[in-house]
Short mmCIF file of C-alpha atoms in Angstrom, two decimals:
data_model
loop_
_atom_site.label_atom_id
_atom_site.label_comp_id
_atom_site.label_asym_id
_atom_site.label_seq_id
_atom_site.Cartn_x
_atom_site.Cartn_y
_atom_site.Cartn_z
CA MET A 1 12.33 18.23 24.53
CA PRO A 2 13.43 15.14 24.74
CA SER A 3 17.51 14.72 25.84
CA SER A 4 19.96 13.82 23.36
CA SER A 5 21.04 10.78 26.64
CA GLN A 6 17.32 9.29 25.72
CA HIS A 7 17.71 6.19 23.68
CA PRO A 8 16.30 7.32 20.19
CA LYS A 9 12.33 6.57 19.94
CA ILE A 10 12.56 6.40 16.04
CA VAL A 11 16.07 6.84 13.84
CA CYS A 12 14.68 8.78 10.41
CA PHE A 13 17.40 7.28 7.51
CA GLY A 14 18.58 9.31 4.06
CA GLU A 15 18.64 12.72 2.65
CA VAL A 16 19.43 15.73 3.98
CA LEU A 17 19.43 18.68 1.65
CA TRP A 18 19.30 21.81 0.67
CA ASP A 19 15.85 23.21 -1.17
CA VAL A 20 16.76 25.82 -3.96
CA LEU A 21 13.94 28.17 -3.44
CA PRO A 22 13.71 31.50 -5.68
CA ASN A 23 13.53 33.76 -2.54
CA GLY A 24 17.12 31.90 -1.04
CA ARG A 25 18.03 28.10 0.48
CA GLN A 26 16.35 26.15 3.12
CA PRO A 27 17.77 23.41 4.80
CA GLY A 28 15.43 19.76 3.73
CA GLY A 29 15.01 16.02 3.08
CA ALA A 30 11.60 14.21 4.00
CA PRO A 31 13.83 12.29 6.74
CA PHE A 32 15.58 15.15 8.26
CA ASN A 33 12.02 17.33 8.34
CA VAL A 34 10.48 14.55 9.68
CA ALA A 35 13.35 14.13 12.47
CA VAL A 36 12.86 17.89 13.27
CA HIS A 37 9.16 18.05 13.40
CA LEU A 38 9.41 14.52 15.75
CA HIS A 39 11.50 16.20 18.18
CA GLN A 40 9.74 19.45 18.39
CA LEU A 41 6.33 16.94 19.46
CA GLY A 42 8.56 15.38 22.09
CA VAL A 43 9.87 12.63 20.59
CA PRO A 44 13.37 11.53 21.31
CA VAL A 45 14.79 10.75 17.13
CA GLU A 46 18.19 10.31 15.70
CA LEU A 47 19.12 11.32 12.30
CA ILE A 48 21.23 8.80 9.68
CA SER A 49 22.39 10.95 6.56
CA ARG A 50 25.36 12.29 5.05
CA VAL A 51 26.42 15.59 3.57
CA GLY A 52 29.91 16.70 1.72
CA ASP A 53 33.29 18.02 3.49
CA ASP A 54 31.98 21.27 1.94
CA GLU A 55 30.89 24.57 3.11
CA LEU A 56 27.21 23.36 2.84
CA GLY A 57 27.65 20.64 4.58
CA THR A 58 28.75 22.57 7.30
CA GLU A 59 25.91 24.74 7.01
CA LEU A 60 23.98 21.95 7.49
CA LEU A 61 25.28 20.25 10.45
CA ASP A 62 25.09 23.43 12.19
CA PHE A 63 21.56 23.75 11.22
CA ILE A 64 20.97 20.12 12.56
CA GLU A 65 22.31 21.14 15.49
CA SER A 66 20.08 24.55 16.09
CA LYS A 67 17.15 22.48 15.86
CA ALA A 68 18.09 20.35 18.75
CA LEU A 69 19.29 17.32 16.92
CA ARG A 70 22.39 15.45 17.56
CA THR A 71 24.66 14.79 14.50
CA ASP A 72 26.32 11.76 15.44
CA PHE A 73 24.84 10.04 12.91
CA VAL A 74 25.26 12.17 9.75
CA GLN A 75 28.56 11.61 7.80
CA ARG A 76 30.99 13.83 6.29
CA GLY A 77 32.46 12.54 3.06
CA LYS A 78 35.13 13.55 0.67
CA THR A 79 34.22 12.59 -2.29
CA HIS A 80 30.41 14.15 -3.01
CA LEU A 81 29.00 17.39 -2.68
CA THR A 82 26.37 17.93 -0.24
CA GLY A 83 22.73 17.51 -1.78
CA VAL A 84 20.98 20.26 -3.23
CA VAL A 85 17.37 20.13 -4.42
CA LYS A 86 15.94 22.79 -7.01
CA ALA A 87 12.34 23.71 -5.70
CA ASN A 88 9.96 24.92 -7.97
CA VAL A 89 7.03 26.71 -5.94
CA ASP A 90 5.07 28.51 -8.48
CA ASP A 91 1.86 26.51 -7.56
CA ALA A 92 2.03 26.81 -3.63
CA ASN A 93 -0.03 23.40 -3.13
CA GLU A 94 2.14 21.36 -5.51
CA VAL A 95 5.49 21.77 -5.42
CA THR A 96 7.82 19.88 -7.87
CA TYR A 97 11.87 19.62 -7.58
CA LYS A 98 14.82 19.01 -9.31
CA ILE A 99 17.23 16.62 -7.64
CA VAL A 100 20.71 16.68 -8.29
CA GLN A 101 22.57 13.50 -8.31
CA PRO A 102 24.83 11.78 -7.16
CA VAL A 103 25.56 13.57 -3.83
CA ALA A 104 26.63 12.62 -0.52
CA TRP A 105 24.00 10.83 0.64
CA ASP A 106 24.00 8.32 -1.94
CA TYR A 107 27.07 7.46 -0.38
CA ILE A 108 25.69 6.32 3.32
CA GLN A 109 28.33 4.07 4.61
CA TYR A 110 27.04 0.76 6.88
CA ASP A 111 28.83 0.11 10.01
CA ASN A 112 28.05 -1.52 13.38
CA GLY A 113 26.98 1.64 15.16
CA LEU A 114 23.94 2.18 12.73
CA GLU A 115 23.51 -1.43 13.40
CA ARG A 116 22.89 -0.94 17.10
CA LEU A 117 20.61 2.45 16.60
CA VAL A 118 18.50 0.65 14.59
CA GLU A 119 18.11 -2.15 16.61
CA ALA A 120 17.72 0.02 20.14
CA ALA A 121 14.75 1.94 18.17
CA ASP A 122 11.40 1.63 18.34
CA MET A 123 11.16 2.55 14.53
CA VAL A 124 13.02 3.72 11.48
CA VAL A 125 11.70 5.93 8.67
CA PHE A 126 12.77 6.01 5.27
CA GLY A 127 11.87 6.74 1.60
CA SER A 128 12.38 5.19 -1.91
CA LEU A 129 14.57 8.46 -2.94
CA ALA A 130 17.37 6.98 -0.93
CA ALA A 131 17.03 4.31 -2.30
CA ARG A 132 17.97 5.70 -6.11
CA GLN A 133 21.99 4.89 -6.01
CA ALA A 134 23.09 1.45 -4.62
CA GLY A 135 25.67 3.04 -2.04
CA THR A 136 22.89 4.36 0.80
CA ARG A 137 20.47 1.85 -1.05
CA GLU A 138 22.60 -1.13 0.37
CA THR A 139 23.05 0.34 3.65
CA LEU A 140 19.57 0.61 3.84
CA TYR A 141 18.61 -2.62 2.99
CA ARG A 142 21.21 -3.98 5.85
CA LEU A 143 19.58 -1.78 8.34
CA LEU A 144 16.25 -2.74 7.69
CA GLU A 145 16.77 -6.57 8.53
CA HIS A 146 17.59 -4.90 11.74
CA ALA A 147 14.87 -2.96 12.85
CA ARG A 148 11.89 -3.77 14.83
CA PHE A 149 9.22 -1.45 12.98
CA ARG A 150 10.02 -0.37 9.75
CA VAL A 151 7.92 2.92 8.03
CA PHE A 152 7.88 3.48 4.67
CA ASP A 153 7.57 7.38 3.63
CA VAL A 154 7.21 6.22 -0.26
CA ASN A 155 7.63 10.26 -1.61
CA MET A 156 8.29 9.18 -5.17
CA ARG A 157 10.19 11.76 -7.14
CA PRO A 158 10.97 10.94 -10.63
CA PRO A 159 13.27 9.82 -12.64
CA HIS A 160 14.21 8.78 -8.63
CA TYR A 161 12.94 5.58 -7.84
CA THR A 162 11.80 1.93 -9.76
CA ARG A 163 8.87 0.01 -9.50
CA GLU A 164 11.06 -3.10 -8.57
CA GLY A 165 12.57 -0.84 -5.77
CA VAL A 166 9.43 1.07 -4.45
CA LYS A 167 7.66 -3.24 -4.61
CA TYR A 168 11.17 -4.18 -2.08
CA LEU A 169 10.22 -1.76 0.32
CA LEU A 170 6.51 -2.29 0.31
CA GLY A 171 7.61 -5.81 1.54
CA LYS A 172 9.64 -4.81 4.12
CA ALA A 173 7.39 -2.18 5.68
CA ASP A 174 5.26 -2.15 8.37
CA LEU A 175 3.27 0.99 8.25
CA VAL A 176 3.11 3.26 4.99
CA LYS A 177 2.52 6.25 4.21
CA MET A 178 1.67 7.68 0.67
CA ASN A 179 -0.12 10.77 -1.06
CA HIS A 180 -3.10 9.84 -3.03
CA HIS A 181 -1.04 10.69 -6.71
CA GLU A 182 1.50 8.15 -5.30
CA LEU A 183 -1.29 5.47 -4.35
CA ALA A 184 -2.92 5.77 -7.90
CA GLU A 185 0.53 5.02 -9.94
CA ILE A 186 1.47 2.41 -7.25
CA MET A 187 -1.92 0.42 -7.74
CA ALA A 188 -1.64 0.71 -11.87
CA TRP A 189 1.17 -1.07 -11.39
CA PHE A 190 -0.65 -4.15 -9.61
CA GLY A 191 -4.19 -3.81 -11.26
CA PRO A 192 -6.44 -4.77 -9.02
CA GLU A 193 -8.41 -2.25 -7.20
CA THR A 194 -9.04 1.84 -8.13
CA ASP A 195 -11.24 2.78 -5.12
CA GLN A 196 -9.24 4.09 -2.58
CA PRO A 197 -10.33 2.31 0.55
CA ALA A 198 -10.02 -0.74 -1.51
CA ALA A 199 -6.72 -0.19 -2.55
CA MET A 200 -5.37 0.38 0.66
CA GLN A 201 -6.90 -2.75 2.17
CA TRP A 202 -5.28 -4.66 -0.95
CA LEU A 203 -2.08 -3.31 0.01
CA ALA A 204 -1.91 -4.13 3.80
CA ASP A 205 -3.06 -7.31 2.47
CA ARG A 206 -0.62 -8.08 0.05
CA PHE A 207 2.01 -6.67 2.12
CA GLY A 208 1.35 -7.61 5.32
CA LEU A 209 0.62 -4.41 6.69
CA GLN A 210 -0.27 -2.96 10.03
CA GLY A 211 -0.95 0.22 8.62
CA VAL A 212 -1.35 2.21 4.89
CA CYS A 213 -1.48 6.04 5.75
CA VAL A 214 -2.79 8.12 2.19
CA THR A 215 -2.67 11.78 2.45
CA CYS A 216 -5.13 13.34 0.34
CA GLY A 217 -3.78 17.44 0.52
CA ALA A 218 -6.29 20.23 1.44
CA ASP A 219 -8.88 16.95 1.52
CA GLY A 220 -7.38 15.29 4.52
CA ALA A 221 -6.30 11.61 5.12
CA LEU A 222 -6.79 8.17 5.16
CA LEU A 223 -5.85 5.16 7.37
CA TRP A 224 -6.16 1.38 7.31
CA THR A 225 -5.31 -0.27 10.40
CA ASN A 226 -6.86 -3.16 12.33
CA GLY A 227 -9.04 -4.08 9.08
CA GLN A 228 -10.54 -0.66 9.37
CA LEU A 229 -10.58 2.80 7.66
CA TYR A 230 -10.37 5.83 9.48
CA ARG A 231 -10.71 9.22 7.41
CA ALA A 232 -9.83 12.78 9.01
CA PRO A 233 -10.74 15.74 7.02
CA GLY A 234 -8.46 18.64 6.05
CA VAL A 235 -7.89 21.54 8.30
CA PRO A 236 -8.56 24.85 6.01
CA VAL A 237 -5.63 27.34 6.66
CA SER A 238 -3.83 30.43 4.41
CA VAL A 239 -1.04 28.18 2.74
CA ARG A 240 2.23 29.65 2.23
CA ASP A 241 3.85 26.98 1.04
CA THR A 242 3.50 22.86 1.54
CA ILE A 243 7.34 22.25 1.91
CA GLY A 244 7.23 20.00 4.74
CA SER A 245 3.43 19.38 5.07
CA GLY A 246 3.72 16.14 4.19
CA ASP A 247 6.61 15.22 6.36
CA SER A 248 5.28 17.25 10.05
CA PHE A 249 2.06 14.97 9.11
CA LEU A 250 3.95 12.01 8.87
CA ALA A 251 5.95 13.17 12.58
CA ALA A 252 2.84 14.01 14.43
CA LEU A 253 0.97 10.16 12.66
CA LEU A 254 4.31 8.64 14.46
CA ARG A 255 3.99 10.05 17.72
CA GLY A 256 0.47 9.58 18.17
CA TRP A 257 0.84 5.31 16.91
CA LEU A 258 3.88 5.36 19.02
CA ALA A 259 1.52 6.90 22.05
CA GLY A 260 -0.97 4.01 21.27
CA GLN A 261 -3.65 6.82 20.32
CA GLU A 262 -7.05 6.19 18.94
CA PRO A 263 -6.66 6.14 15.25
CA GLY A 264 -9.17 8.69 14.01
CA GLU A 265 -7.58 10.69 16.80
CA CYS A 266 -3.93 10.61 15.86
CA LEU A 267 -5.40 10.98 12.21
CA ARG A 268 -7.04 14.19 13.13
CA PHE A 269 -3.76 15.33 14.80
CA ALA A 270 -1.84 14.88 12.10
CA CYS A 271 -3.60 16.47 9.32
CA ALA A 272 -3.82 19.62 12.07
CA THR A 273 0.08 19.56 11.83
CA GLY A 274 0.52 19.40 8.34
CA ALA A 275 -1.88 21.93 8.26
CA LEU A 276 -0.21 24.43 10.76
CA VAL A 277 2.99 23.90 8.71
CA ALA A 278 1.66 24.95 5.50
CA THR A 279 0.92 28.52 7.09
CA HIS A 280 4.53 28.98 7.38
CA GLN A 281 7.19 29.41 4.80
CA GLY A 282 10.00 26.53 4.67
CA ALA A 283 9.72 22.91 5.58
CA THR A 284 10.70 23.02 9.56
CA PRO A 285 9.37 25.93 11.06
CA ALA A 286 9.22 26.40 14.85
CA ILE A 287 5.79 24.41 15.95
CA SER A 288 4.39 22.77 19.67
CA GLU A 289 1.79 20.21 20.56
CA ALA A 290 -0.02 23.31 22.11
CA ASP A 291 0.22 25.58 18.18
CA VAL A 292 -1.63 21.65 17.09
CA HIS A 293 -4.04 21.65 19.62
CA GLN A 294 -4.60 25.32 19.37
CA LEU A 295 -5.74 25.19 15.79
CA LEU A 296 -7.64 22.51 16.37
CA ALA A 297 -9.99 23.74 18.97
CA ALA A 298 -10.53 26.84 16.50
CA GLN A 299 -12.04 24.51 14.15
CA PRO A 300 -15.66 23.86 13.74
CA ALA A 301 -17.83 21.49 15.48
#
């Protein structure tokens, strides 16, 4: 596992919060989940976020540290409460969310320490949810100007995004990850393509992207990069819940991307990682690279 003394290869920016489920609450937020899984896969990572100066914030900071992540760049604020999301898991394969606002992570404040952190990292990961309020949005936009490589995890949660905001972030990104529903909605804004591969190529050309990745649930994922389309099938598993599956998928994809892994192999590993997390309850179960390879090895040839 990476030590905290290493420069982070990846910085994850945005929400850290409590997912409130029928059986209790658990820590979540896409940037936090991605950071946990990056660390578990051996990638040095830092998290930029904000929690309230309240009991829920203290518990979140304790949980982050229990996952062996640093909290140096998780701010604490007295004016807004720690974020809470009410998750509906009636459909295990399609979780829906009610996201409270405004909360602490809507007010991440810019400072020179964050700027230096972003400049030193190989990648910065961010999503559209962090851009829903002016405070964190302005900090994100400023930090993106200092990033070497920008990964946009689209993560559109109605009503917490705008067409203009998503379009802006697409224009700032180098690599974009979205699900097939998000691809369809984005392409409906622009109009030219409905076929998934053609739409991915169009987006890459339109926004100057090095890669476009689309997840398709149990059907696997697609990746457009270097003028070529790569496909990976879904890995059949017994699903407990899908919370965090897409985030673990992204973490695995970025691990392979940083290592210069062949895109098809990278995509297969990412699909297996997402599937493995879906066999557990919660977004950040303890998994390892060896666990993912074991799941892949068990698949029929």
